[in-house]
Structures are given as structure tokens and as C-alpha cells.
mmCIF file of C-alpha atoms in Angstrom:
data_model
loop_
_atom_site.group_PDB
_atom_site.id
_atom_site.type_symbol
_atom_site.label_atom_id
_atom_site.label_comp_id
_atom_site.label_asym_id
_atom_site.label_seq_id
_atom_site.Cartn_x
_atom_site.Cartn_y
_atom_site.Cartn_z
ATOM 1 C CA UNK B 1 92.140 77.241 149.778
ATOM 2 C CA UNK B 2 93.184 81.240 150.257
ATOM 3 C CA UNK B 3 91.342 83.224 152.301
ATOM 4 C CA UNK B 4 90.406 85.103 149.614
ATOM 5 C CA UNK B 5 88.636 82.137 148.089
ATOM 6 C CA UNK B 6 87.409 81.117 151.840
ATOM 7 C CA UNK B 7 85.669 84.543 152.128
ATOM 8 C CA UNK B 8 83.782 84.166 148.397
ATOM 9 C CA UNK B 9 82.524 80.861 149.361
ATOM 10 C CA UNK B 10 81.372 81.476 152.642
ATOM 11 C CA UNK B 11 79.447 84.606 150.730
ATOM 12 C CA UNK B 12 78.110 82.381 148.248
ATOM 13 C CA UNK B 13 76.814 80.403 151.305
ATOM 14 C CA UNK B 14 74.811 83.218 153.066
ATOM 15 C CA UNK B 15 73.501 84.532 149.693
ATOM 16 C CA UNK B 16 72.000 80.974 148.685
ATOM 17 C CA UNK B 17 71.171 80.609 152.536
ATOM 18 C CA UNK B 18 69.505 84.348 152.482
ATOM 19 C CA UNK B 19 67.775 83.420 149.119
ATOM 20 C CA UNK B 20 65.745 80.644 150.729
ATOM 21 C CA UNK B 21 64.984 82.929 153.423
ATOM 22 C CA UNK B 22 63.297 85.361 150.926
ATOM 23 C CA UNK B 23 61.611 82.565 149.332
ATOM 24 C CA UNK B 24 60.069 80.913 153.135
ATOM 25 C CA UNK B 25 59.287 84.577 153.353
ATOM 26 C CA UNK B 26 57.420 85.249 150.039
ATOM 27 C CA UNK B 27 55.865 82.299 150.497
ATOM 28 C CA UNK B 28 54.514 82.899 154.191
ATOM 29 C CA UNK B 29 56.270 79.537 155.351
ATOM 30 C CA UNK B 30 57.222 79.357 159.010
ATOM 31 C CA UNK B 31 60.778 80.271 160.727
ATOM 32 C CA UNK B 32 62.030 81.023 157.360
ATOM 33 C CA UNK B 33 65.455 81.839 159.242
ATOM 34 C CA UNK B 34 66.026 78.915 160.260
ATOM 35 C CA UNK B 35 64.066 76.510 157.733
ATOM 36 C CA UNK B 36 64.728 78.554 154.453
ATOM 37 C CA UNK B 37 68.606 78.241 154.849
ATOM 38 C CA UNK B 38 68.510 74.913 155.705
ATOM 39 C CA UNK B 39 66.037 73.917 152.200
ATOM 40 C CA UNK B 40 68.351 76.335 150.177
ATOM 41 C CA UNK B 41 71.646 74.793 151.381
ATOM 42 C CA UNK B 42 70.099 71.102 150.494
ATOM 43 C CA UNK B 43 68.902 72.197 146.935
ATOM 44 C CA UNK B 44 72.340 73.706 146.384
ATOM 45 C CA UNK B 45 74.733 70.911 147.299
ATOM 46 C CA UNK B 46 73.307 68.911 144.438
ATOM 47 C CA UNK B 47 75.284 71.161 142.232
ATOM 48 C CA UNK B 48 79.191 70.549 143.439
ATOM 49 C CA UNK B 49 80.061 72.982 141.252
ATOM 50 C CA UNK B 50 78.567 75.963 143.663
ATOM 51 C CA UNK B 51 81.754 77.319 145.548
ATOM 52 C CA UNK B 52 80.074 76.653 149.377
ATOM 53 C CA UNK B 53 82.173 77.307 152.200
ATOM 54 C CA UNK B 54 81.286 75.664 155.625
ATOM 55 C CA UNK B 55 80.114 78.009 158.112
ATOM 56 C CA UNK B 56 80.915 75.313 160.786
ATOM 57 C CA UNK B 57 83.670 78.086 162.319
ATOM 58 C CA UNK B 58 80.736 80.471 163.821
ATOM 59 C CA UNK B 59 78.854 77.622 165.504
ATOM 60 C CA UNK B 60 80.353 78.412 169.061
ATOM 61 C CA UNK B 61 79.748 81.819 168.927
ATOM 62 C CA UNK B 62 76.033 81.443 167.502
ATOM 63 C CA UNK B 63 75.320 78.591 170.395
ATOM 64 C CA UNK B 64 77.092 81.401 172.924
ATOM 65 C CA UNK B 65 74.500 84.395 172.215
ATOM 66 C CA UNK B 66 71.722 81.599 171.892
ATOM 67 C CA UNK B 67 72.952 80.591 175.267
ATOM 68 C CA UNK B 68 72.427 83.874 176.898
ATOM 69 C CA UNK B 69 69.159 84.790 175.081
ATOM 70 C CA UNK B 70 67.802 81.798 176.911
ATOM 71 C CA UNK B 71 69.631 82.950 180.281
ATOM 72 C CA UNK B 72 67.485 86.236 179.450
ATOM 73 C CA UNK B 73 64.198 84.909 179.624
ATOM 74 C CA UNK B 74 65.306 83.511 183.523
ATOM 75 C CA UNK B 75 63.833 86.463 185.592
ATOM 76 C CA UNK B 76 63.571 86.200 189.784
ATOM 77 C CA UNK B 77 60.164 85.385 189.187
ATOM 78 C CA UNK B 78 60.907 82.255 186.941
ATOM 79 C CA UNK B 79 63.795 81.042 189.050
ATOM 80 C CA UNK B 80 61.492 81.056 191.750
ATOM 81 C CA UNK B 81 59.272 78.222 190.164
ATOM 82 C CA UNK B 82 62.053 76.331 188.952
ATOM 83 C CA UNK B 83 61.052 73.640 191.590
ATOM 84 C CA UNK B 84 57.498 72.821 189.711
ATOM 85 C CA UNK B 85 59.692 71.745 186.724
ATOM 86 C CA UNK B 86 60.460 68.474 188.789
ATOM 87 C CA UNK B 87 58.148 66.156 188.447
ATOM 88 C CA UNK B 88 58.389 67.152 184.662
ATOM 89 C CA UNK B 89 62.125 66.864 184.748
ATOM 90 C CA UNK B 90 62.415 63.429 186.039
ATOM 91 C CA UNK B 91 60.732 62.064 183.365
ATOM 92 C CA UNK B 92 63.606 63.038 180.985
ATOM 93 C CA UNK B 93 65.942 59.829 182.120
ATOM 94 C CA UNK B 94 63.192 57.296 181.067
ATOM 95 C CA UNK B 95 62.475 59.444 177.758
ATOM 96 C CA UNK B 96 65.833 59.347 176.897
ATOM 97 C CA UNK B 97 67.156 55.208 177.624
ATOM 98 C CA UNK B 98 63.731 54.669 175.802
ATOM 99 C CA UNK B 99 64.684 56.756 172.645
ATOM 100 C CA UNK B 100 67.751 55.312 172.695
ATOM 101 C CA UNK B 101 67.182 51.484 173.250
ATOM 102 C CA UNK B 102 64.343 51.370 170.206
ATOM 103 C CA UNK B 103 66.797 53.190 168.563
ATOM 104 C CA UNK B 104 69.524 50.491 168.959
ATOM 105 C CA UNK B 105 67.196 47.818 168.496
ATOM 106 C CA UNK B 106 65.526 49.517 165.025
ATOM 107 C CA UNK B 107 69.280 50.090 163.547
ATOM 108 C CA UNK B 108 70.549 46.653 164.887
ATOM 109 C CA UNK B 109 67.544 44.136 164.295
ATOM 110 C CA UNK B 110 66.448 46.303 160.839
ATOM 111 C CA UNK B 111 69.255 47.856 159.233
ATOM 112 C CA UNK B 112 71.899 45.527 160.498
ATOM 113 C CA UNK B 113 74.478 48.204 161.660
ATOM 114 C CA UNK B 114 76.984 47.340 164.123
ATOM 115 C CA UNK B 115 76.172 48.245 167.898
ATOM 116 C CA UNK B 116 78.209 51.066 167.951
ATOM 117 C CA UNK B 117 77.066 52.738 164.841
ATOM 118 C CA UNK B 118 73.969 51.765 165.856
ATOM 119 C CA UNK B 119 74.166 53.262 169.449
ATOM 120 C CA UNK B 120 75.475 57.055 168.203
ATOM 121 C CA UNK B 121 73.095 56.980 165.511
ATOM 122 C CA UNK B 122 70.223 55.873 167.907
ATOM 123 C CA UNK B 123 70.948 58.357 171.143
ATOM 124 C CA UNK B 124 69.087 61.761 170.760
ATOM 125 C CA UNK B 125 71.856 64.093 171.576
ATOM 126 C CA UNK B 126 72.827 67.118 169.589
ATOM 127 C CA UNK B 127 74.899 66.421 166.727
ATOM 128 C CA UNK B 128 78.058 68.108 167.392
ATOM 129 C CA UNK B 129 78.321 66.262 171.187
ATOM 130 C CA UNK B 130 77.275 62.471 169.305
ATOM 131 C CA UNK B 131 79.527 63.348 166.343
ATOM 132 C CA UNK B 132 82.453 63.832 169.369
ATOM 133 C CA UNK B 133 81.646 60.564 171.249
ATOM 134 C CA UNK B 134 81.208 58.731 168.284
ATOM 135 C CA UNK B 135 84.896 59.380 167.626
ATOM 136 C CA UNK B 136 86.398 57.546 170.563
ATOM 137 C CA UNK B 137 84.807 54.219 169.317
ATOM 138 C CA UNK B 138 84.731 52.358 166.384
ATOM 139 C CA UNK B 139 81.895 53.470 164.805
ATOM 140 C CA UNK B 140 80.908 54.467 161.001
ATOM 141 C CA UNK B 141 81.563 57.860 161.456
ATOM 142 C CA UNK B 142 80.242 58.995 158.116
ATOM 143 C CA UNK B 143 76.687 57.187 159.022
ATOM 144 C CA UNK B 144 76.594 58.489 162.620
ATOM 145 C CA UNK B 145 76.910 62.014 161.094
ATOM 146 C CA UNK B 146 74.669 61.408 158.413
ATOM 147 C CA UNK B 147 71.583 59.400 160.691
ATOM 148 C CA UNK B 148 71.789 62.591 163.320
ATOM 149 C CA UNK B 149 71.536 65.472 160.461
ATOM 150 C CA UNK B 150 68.539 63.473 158.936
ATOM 151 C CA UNK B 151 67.030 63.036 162.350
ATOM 152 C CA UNK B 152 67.903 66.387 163.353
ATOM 153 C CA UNK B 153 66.470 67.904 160.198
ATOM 154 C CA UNK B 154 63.194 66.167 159.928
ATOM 155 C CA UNK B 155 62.604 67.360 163.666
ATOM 156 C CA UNK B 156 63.845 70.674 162.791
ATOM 157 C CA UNK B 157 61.471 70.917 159.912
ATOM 158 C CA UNK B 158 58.728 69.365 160.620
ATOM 159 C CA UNK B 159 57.868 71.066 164.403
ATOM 160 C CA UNK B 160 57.195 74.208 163.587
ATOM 161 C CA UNK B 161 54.220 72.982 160.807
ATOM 162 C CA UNK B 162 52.843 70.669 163.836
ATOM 163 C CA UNK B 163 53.328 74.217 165.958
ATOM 164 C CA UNK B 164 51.371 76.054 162.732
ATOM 165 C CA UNK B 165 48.215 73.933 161.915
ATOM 166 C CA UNK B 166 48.294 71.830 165.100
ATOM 167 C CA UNK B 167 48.677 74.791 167.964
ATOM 168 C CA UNK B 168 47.657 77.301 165.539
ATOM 169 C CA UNK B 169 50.560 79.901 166.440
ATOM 170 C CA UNK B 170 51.816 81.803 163.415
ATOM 171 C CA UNK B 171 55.435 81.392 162.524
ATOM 172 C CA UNK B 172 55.475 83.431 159.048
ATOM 173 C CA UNK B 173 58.442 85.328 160.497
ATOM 174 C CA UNK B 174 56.976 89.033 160.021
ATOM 175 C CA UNK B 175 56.607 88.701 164.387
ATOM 176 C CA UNK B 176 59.117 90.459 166.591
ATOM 177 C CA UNK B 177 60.770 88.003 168.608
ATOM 178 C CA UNK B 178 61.838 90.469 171.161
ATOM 179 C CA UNK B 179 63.124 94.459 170.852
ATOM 180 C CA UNK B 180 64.824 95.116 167.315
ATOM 181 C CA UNK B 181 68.107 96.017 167.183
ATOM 182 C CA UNK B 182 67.843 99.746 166.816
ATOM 183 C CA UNK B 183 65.829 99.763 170.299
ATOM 184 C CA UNK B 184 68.752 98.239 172.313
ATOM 185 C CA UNK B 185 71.044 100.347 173.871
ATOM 186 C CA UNK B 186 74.825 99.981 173.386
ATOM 187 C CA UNK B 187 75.728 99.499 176.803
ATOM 188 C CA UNK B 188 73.752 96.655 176.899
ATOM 189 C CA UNK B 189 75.002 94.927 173.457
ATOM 190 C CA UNK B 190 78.567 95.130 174.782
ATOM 191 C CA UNK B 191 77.554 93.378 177.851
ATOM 192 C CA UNK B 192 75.500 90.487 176.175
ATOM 193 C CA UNK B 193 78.576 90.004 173.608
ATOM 194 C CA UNK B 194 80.933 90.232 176.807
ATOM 195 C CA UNK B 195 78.790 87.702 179.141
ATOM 196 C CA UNK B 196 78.043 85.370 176.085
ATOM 197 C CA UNK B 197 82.261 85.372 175.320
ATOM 198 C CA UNK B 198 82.607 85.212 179.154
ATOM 199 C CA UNK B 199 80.635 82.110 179.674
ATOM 200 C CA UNK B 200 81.640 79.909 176.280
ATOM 201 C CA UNK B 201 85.629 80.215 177.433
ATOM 202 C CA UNK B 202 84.753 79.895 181.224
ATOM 203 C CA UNK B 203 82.516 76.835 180.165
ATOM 204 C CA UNK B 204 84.688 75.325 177.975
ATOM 205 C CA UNK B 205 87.912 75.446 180.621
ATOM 206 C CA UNK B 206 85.599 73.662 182.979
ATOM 207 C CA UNK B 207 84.794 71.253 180.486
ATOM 208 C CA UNK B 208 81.160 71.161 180.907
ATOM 209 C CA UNK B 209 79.266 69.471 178.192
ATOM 210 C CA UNK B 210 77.512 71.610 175.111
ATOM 211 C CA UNK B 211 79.560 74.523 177.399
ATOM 212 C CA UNK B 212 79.362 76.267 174.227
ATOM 213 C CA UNK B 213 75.362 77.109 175.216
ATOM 214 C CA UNK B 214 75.272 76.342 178.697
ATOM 215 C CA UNK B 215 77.884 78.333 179.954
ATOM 216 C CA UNK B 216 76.577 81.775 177.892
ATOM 217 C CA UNK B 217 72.945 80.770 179.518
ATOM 218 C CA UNK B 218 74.447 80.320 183.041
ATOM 219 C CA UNK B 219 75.907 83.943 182.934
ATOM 220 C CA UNK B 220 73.264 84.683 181.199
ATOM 221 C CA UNK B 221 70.849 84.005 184.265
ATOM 222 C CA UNK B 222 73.281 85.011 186.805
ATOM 223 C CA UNK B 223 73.390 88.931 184.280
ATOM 224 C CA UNK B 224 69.217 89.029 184.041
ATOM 225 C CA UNK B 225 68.308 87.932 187.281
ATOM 226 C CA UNK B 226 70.845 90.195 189.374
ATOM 227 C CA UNK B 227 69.823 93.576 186.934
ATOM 228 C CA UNK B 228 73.509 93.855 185.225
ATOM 229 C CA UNK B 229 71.869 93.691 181.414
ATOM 230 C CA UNK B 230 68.061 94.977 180.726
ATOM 231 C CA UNK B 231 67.715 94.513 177.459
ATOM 232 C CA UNK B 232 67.134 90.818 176.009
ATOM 233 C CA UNK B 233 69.159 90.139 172.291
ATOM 234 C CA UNK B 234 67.454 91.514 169.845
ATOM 235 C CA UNK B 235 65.528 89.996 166.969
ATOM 236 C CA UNK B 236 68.296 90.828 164.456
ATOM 237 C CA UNK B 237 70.747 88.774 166.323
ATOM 238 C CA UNK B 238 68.596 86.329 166.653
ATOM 239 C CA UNK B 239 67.445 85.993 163.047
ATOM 240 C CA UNK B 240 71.239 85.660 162.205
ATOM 241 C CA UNK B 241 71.759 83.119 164.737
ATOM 242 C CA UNK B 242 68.872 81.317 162.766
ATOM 243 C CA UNK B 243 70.593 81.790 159.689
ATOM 244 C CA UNK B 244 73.834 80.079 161.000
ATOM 245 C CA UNK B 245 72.377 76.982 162.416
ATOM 246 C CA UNK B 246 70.694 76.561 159.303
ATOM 247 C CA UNK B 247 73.243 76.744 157.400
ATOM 248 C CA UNK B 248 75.105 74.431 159.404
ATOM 249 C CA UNK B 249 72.167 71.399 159.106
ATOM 250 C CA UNK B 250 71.824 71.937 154.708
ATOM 251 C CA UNK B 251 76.012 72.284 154.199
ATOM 252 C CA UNK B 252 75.980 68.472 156.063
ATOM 253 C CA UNK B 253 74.529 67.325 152.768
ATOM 254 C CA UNK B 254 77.601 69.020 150.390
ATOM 255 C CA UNK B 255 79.353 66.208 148.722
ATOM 256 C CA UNK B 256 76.972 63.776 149.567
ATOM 257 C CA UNK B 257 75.528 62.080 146.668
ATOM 258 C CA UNK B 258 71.988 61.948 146.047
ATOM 259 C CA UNK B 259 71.475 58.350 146.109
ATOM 260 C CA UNK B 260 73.318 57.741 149.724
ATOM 261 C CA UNK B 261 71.409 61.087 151.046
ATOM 262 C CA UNK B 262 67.675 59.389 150.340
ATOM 263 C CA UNK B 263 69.104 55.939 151.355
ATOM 264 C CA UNK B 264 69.707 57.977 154.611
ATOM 265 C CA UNK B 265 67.021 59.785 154.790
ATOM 266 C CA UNK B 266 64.643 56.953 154.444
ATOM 267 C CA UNK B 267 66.376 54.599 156.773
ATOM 268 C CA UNK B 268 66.303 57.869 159.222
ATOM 269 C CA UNK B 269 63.228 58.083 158.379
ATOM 270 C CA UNK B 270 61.500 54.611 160.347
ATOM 271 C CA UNK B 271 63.497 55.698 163.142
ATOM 272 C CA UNK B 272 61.881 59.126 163.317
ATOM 273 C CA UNK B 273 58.621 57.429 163.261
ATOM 274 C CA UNK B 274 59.663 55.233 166.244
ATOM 275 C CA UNK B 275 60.717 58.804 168.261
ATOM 276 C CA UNK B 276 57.066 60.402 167.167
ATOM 277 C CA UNK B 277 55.752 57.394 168.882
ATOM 278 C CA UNK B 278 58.170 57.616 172.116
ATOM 279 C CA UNK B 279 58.204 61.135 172.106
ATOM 280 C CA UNK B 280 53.984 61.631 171.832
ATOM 281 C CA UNK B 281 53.989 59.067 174.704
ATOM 282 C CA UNK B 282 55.830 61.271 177.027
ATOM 283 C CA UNK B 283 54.438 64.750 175.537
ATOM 284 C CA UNK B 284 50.649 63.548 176.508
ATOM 285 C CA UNK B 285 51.046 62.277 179.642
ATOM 286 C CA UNK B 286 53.067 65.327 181.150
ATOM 287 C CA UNK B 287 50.611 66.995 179.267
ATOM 288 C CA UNK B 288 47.362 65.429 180.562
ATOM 289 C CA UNK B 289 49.153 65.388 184.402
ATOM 290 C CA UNK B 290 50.941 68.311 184.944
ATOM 291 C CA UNK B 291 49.783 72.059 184.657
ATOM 292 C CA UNK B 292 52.460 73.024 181.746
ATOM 293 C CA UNK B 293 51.907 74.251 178.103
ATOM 294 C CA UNK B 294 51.379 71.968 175.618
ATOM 295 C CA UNK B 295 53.235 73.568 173.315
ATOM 296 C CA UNK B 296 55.920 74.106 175.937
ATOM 297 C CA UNK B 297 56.125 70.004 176.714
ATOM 298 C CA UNK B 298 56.389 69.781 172.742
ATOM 299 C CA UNK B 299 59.334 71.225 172.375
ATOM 300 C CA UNK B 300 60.899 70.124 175.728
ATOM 301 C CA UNK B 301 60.384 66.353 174.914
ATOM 302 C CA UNK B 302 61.412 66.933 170.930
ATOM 303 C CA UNK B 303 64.615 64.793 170.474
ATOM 304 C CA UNK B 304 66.327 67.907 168.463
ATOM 305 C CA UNK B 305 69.132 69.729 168.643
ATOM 306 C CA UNK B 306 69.386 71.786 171.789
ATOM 307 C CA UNK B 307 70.096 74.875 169.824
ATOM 308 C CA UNK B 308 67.725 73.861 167.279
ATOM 309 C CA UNK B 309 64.803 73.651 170.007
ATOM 310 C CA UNK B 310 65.550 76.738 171.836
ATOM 311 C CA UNK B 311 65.400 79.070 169.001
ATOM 312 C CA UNK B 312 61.828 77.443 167.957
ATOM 313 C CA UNK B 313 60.981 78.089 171.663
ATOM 314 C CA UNK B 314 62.308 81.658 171.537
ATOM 315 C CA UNK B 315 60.804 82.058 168.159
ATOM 316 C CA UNK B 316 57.050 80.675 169.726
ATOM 317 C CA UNK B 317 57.227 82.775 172.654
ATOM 318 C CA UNK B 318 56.927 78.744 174.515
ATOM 319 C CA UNK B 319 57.990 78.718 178.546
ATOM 320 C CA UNK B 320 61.969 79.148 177.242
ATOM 321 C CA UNK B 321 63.382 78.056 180.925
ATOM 322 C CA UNK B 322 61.379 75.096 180.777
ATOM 323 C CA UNK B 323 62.138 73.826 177.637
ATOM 324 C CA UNK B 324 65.706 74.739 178.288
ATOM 325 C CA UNK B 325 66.273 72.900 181.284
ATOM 326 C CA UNK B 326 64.497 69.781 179.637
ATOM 327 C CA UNK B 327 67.140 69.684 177.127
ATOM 328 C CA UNK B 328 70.205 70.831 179.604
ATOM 329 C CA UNK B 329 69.117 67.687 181.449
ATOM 330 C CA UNK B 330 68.797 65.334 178.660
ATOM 331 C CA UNK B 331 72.433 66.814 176.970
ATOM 332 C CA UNK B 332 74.187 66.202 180.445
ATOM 333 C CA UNK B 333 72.452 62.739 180.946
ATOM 334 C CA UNK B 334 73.586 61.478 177.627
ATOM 335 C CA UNK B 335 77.309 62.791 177.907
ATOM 336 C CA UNK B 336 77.785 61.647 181.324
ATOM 337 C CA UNK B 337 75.696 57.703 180.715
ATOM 338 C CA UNK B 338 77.088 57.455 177.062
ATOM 339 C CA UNK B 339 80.351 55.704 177.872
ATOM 340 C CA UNK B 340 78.246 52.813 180.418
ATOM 341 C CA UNK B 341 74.963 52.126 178.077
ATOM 342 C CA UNK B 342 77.376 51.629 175.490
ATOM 343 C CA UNK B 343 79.114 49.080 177.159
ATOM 344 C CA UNK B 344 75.886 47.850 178.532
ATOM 345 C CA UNK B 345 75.218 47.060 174.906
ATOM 346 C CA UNK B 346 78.089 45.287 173.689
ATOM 347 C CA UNK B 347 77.923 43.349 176.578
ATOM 348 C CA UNK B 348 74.263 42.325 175.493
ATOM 349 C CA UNK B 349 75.548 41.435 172.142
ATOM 350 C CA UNK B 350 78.560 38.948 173.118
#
């Protein structure tokens, strides 16, 4: 492929991806950034003859400004709380090896899969950190990919309806999510792109996992809190960063055939039943014994994407450290236990 060809699909991409975003809009449907890309995207890789281009390439440096937006909403006065997020916090580890093992069991005992397509299909991590793991084992990469885009998009699209008529918080996208982009000064642009840029390559020489968002939000935190940037990203940004991770969940479905993606999708499906279960568990009884948000232990103990979930809780106006640091914790535990459950497992099974 030329570049010149490269450049026409990837526009072909963002108009079809726009196009559902006028549509969510017309039709008053909520986060139509984010969920109207990802419907158009779907509808349009049932016709392989559409010239899409993957958009895969501006992932890092969407998750990088993400990762300082949520570094933004850290202020001195937030930091200095951080220690009532504990008793929240801990609950994360037995969340998580829950998830997983009725995961395992669901996609060993019912579906038959092997344990290690089983286990990356099963573990709620983001996709792109799975999809990387999965890799070093002998695993059905294809279904790994396949079972975390279905989970990830039923999460994705579903939450903010339960947000809607369950919570009752509008999410038409005609709100301001913070100042517009005409409002910001340019001294203060320059130093969000330069922190977010800053972090991402710092982060990824350390080698810290998702570094891509964490190390942005880090610097992000370090920016905000000590007064060096006043002015948070602005909606515009973050409507494109919308836009991108969108695009990213609907192109997973290009060159998939339609049989194989509802065979998926409905296999994905009893599994995401079994996380509504774990997950509602969890969400009610931080819920009913702590002081915090509902809405803000929704989206904390939603097995999504950690991009995915922070942009719903920037988009919500939810308690964005919070839910943040919920997922930070649950990304790092599954990158860092990943290698020993999954040897835990086979050893189970011989």
C-alpha cells in the first residue's frame, strides 16, 4: 500500500467514523464520540470493498493526552484523600482472580477452549496489554483478540445506557466536558502536548505497563498539582480522542466474517453475563459500605478498557482519580500475576 492510498483510507475511516457520530448525535444517543464510531466502523466492515485503513498507529498518542487529562483532574486537594480510596482499592485483587477464574472455568468447562486461550480471553485487562501476553504462549491468538473486542465492546456500549436511564445523567454529547478549545491558552496546549509526549517515552523506557496512559497521567499529576499547566485538555481534544478509540474497537471487526463475528459475540456474550454478575457483586457492596459515588464505583469496578473507562468517567463528570486508580491497580495486578495464575492453571489441568 502507498501512502497515498494509506492516507485515502484512513480518510475514508474518519468520514464513516464521523458519520456515525452525526447519526448518535441526530439521534440524541449517548457519547456519540465514542459509541457512534465504533457502530459505524462495525456496519462498514461488512462491506470489504470500503477502502478502511487502521487507525491502530495513533493509539499511543490518544492513550498519552487521555493519560494527562486524567492527571488533570488530580488537584492538592484530591491527592490529599487519596488514602480513603483504600479500603476501596483492596478489593480490586479479589475482583479481578474472581473475573478471571469464572472466566477460565466458563471458556474451559463450556466452550471447550484450551487453558491458555481460555485464560487471555477470560482475564479483564485492556486489549492491547492481553493481546501482548497472549503472544508469548500458545494461545489462539485470533480468538483472544476477538473474545476481548466483544467483551470490551459490549462494556463499552452498554455503560453509558445503564449511566442514562439507570443514574439518569445525560450523555447526548451537546455537554462541555471541560473548556473548549478556543478558551485554552497556547502556552498551556504546548505544555499538555509536551508533558503527555514527555511521560509516554519516559514510561515506555521504564517499561511500566499500559506506560502509554500511565506515564502521561503521572506527569500529568506531578504538572496540575505543582501549578506548571492551568488549563485542563479541552473538549475538542477530547472528542477526537473519543473518535480514535472508537475507531480502534469497530476496525477489529474488518475482515471478519459475519458468521465467526456473532459466533463470537454470542459465546462473549455468556461470559459478559457472568462479569455483570461478578462485577454487580463488588459494585453494591463498596457501594452500600463505603461513602463513594455510585456511579463512580460503576465505572471503577467495570472490567473495560482502561482508556475506554476513563473517557466515560471524564465524559460523566464521575470522581476521575478514583476510577483511575481502580483501573491503574487492576492493569498492574494483571501484568505483573499473569505469568503465575497462568501456570497456576495448567498446573490444575495436568
Amino acid at each position: 500500500m502507498t501512502k497515498l492510498q494509506f492516507f485515502f483510507s484512513l480518510c475514508c475511516t474518519f468520514c464513516i467514523s464521523l458519520l456515525g457520530v452525526g447519526v448518535f448525535y441526530l439521534l440524541n444517543a449517548p457519547m456519540p464520540w465514542l459509541l457512534g464510531s465504533i457502530m459505524a466502523l462495525a456496519i462498514a466492515s461488512r462491506f470489504p470493498k470500503l477502502p478502511l485503513g487502521s487507525v491502530k498507529f495513533l493509539s499511543s498518542p490518544a492513550r498519552a493526552i487521555l493519560g494527562i487529562t486524567i492527571g488533570s483532574a488530580f488537584s492538592p486537594e484530591i491527592i490529599h484523600y487519596l488514602s480513603d480510596f483504600f479500603s476501596s482499592l483492596i478489593l480490586i485483587f479479589p475482583f479481578t482472580l474472581l473475573a478471571t477464574a469464572a472466566g477460565v472455568w466458563y471458556y474451559v468447562k463450556v466452550l471447550h477452549y484450551d487453558i491458555h486461550t481460555a485464560y487471555f480471553s477470560a482475564i479483564p485487562g485492556g486489549l492491547l496489554e492481553m493481546v501482548a501476553l497472549a503472544e508469548q504462549y500458545k494461545t489462539n491468538l485470533h480468538k483472544v483478540v476477538l473474545n476481548q473486542s466483544a467483551r470490551l465492546l459490549f462494556i463499552v456500549f452498554f455503560m453509558p445506557f445503564i449511566i442514562e436511564h439507570w443514574i439518569h445523567i445525560s450523555l447526548s454529547g451537546g455537554q462541555k466536558i471541560t473548556q473548549h478549545l478556543n478558551q485554552t491558552p497556547l502556552i498551556d496546549l504546548f505544555l499538555i502536548f509536551l508533558c503527555a509526549i514527555f511521560g509516554w517515552k519516559l514510561a515506555i523506557k521504564l517499561k511500566i505497563p499500559g506506560g502509554t496512559l500511565v506515564g502521561p497521567m503521572i506527569v500529568g499529576i506531578l504538572a496540575y498539582s505543582l501549578d506548571f499547566i492551568h488549563a485542563r485538555p479541552p473538549t475538542e481534544i477530547i472528542n477526537i480522542i473519543q473518535l480514535i478509540l472508537g475507531s480502534m474497537v469497530g476496525f477489529v471487526f474488518v475482515g471478519v466474517s459475519l458468521k465467526e463475528i456473532i459466533k463470537i459475540s454470542l459465546q462473549t456474550l455468556g461470559y459478559f453475563l457472568i462479569l455483570c454478575v461478578v462485577s454487580g457483586v463488588f459494585i453494591l457492596f463498596v457501594w452500600w459500605f463505603t461513602d463513594f459515588p455510585l456511579l463512580s464505583v460503576l465505572l471503577a469496578f467495570s472490567p473495560g478498557g482502561q482508556a475506554e473507562m476513563n473517557v466515560i468517567a471524564i465524559v460523566v463528570g464521575a470522581n476521575l482519580p478514583y476510577v483511575a486508580l481502580h483501573h491503574i491497580v487492576r492493569l498492574f495486578l494483571v501484568m505483573s500475576i499473569a505469568p503465575l495464575l497462568i501456570q497456576w492453571f495448567t498446573k490444575k489441568r495436568t
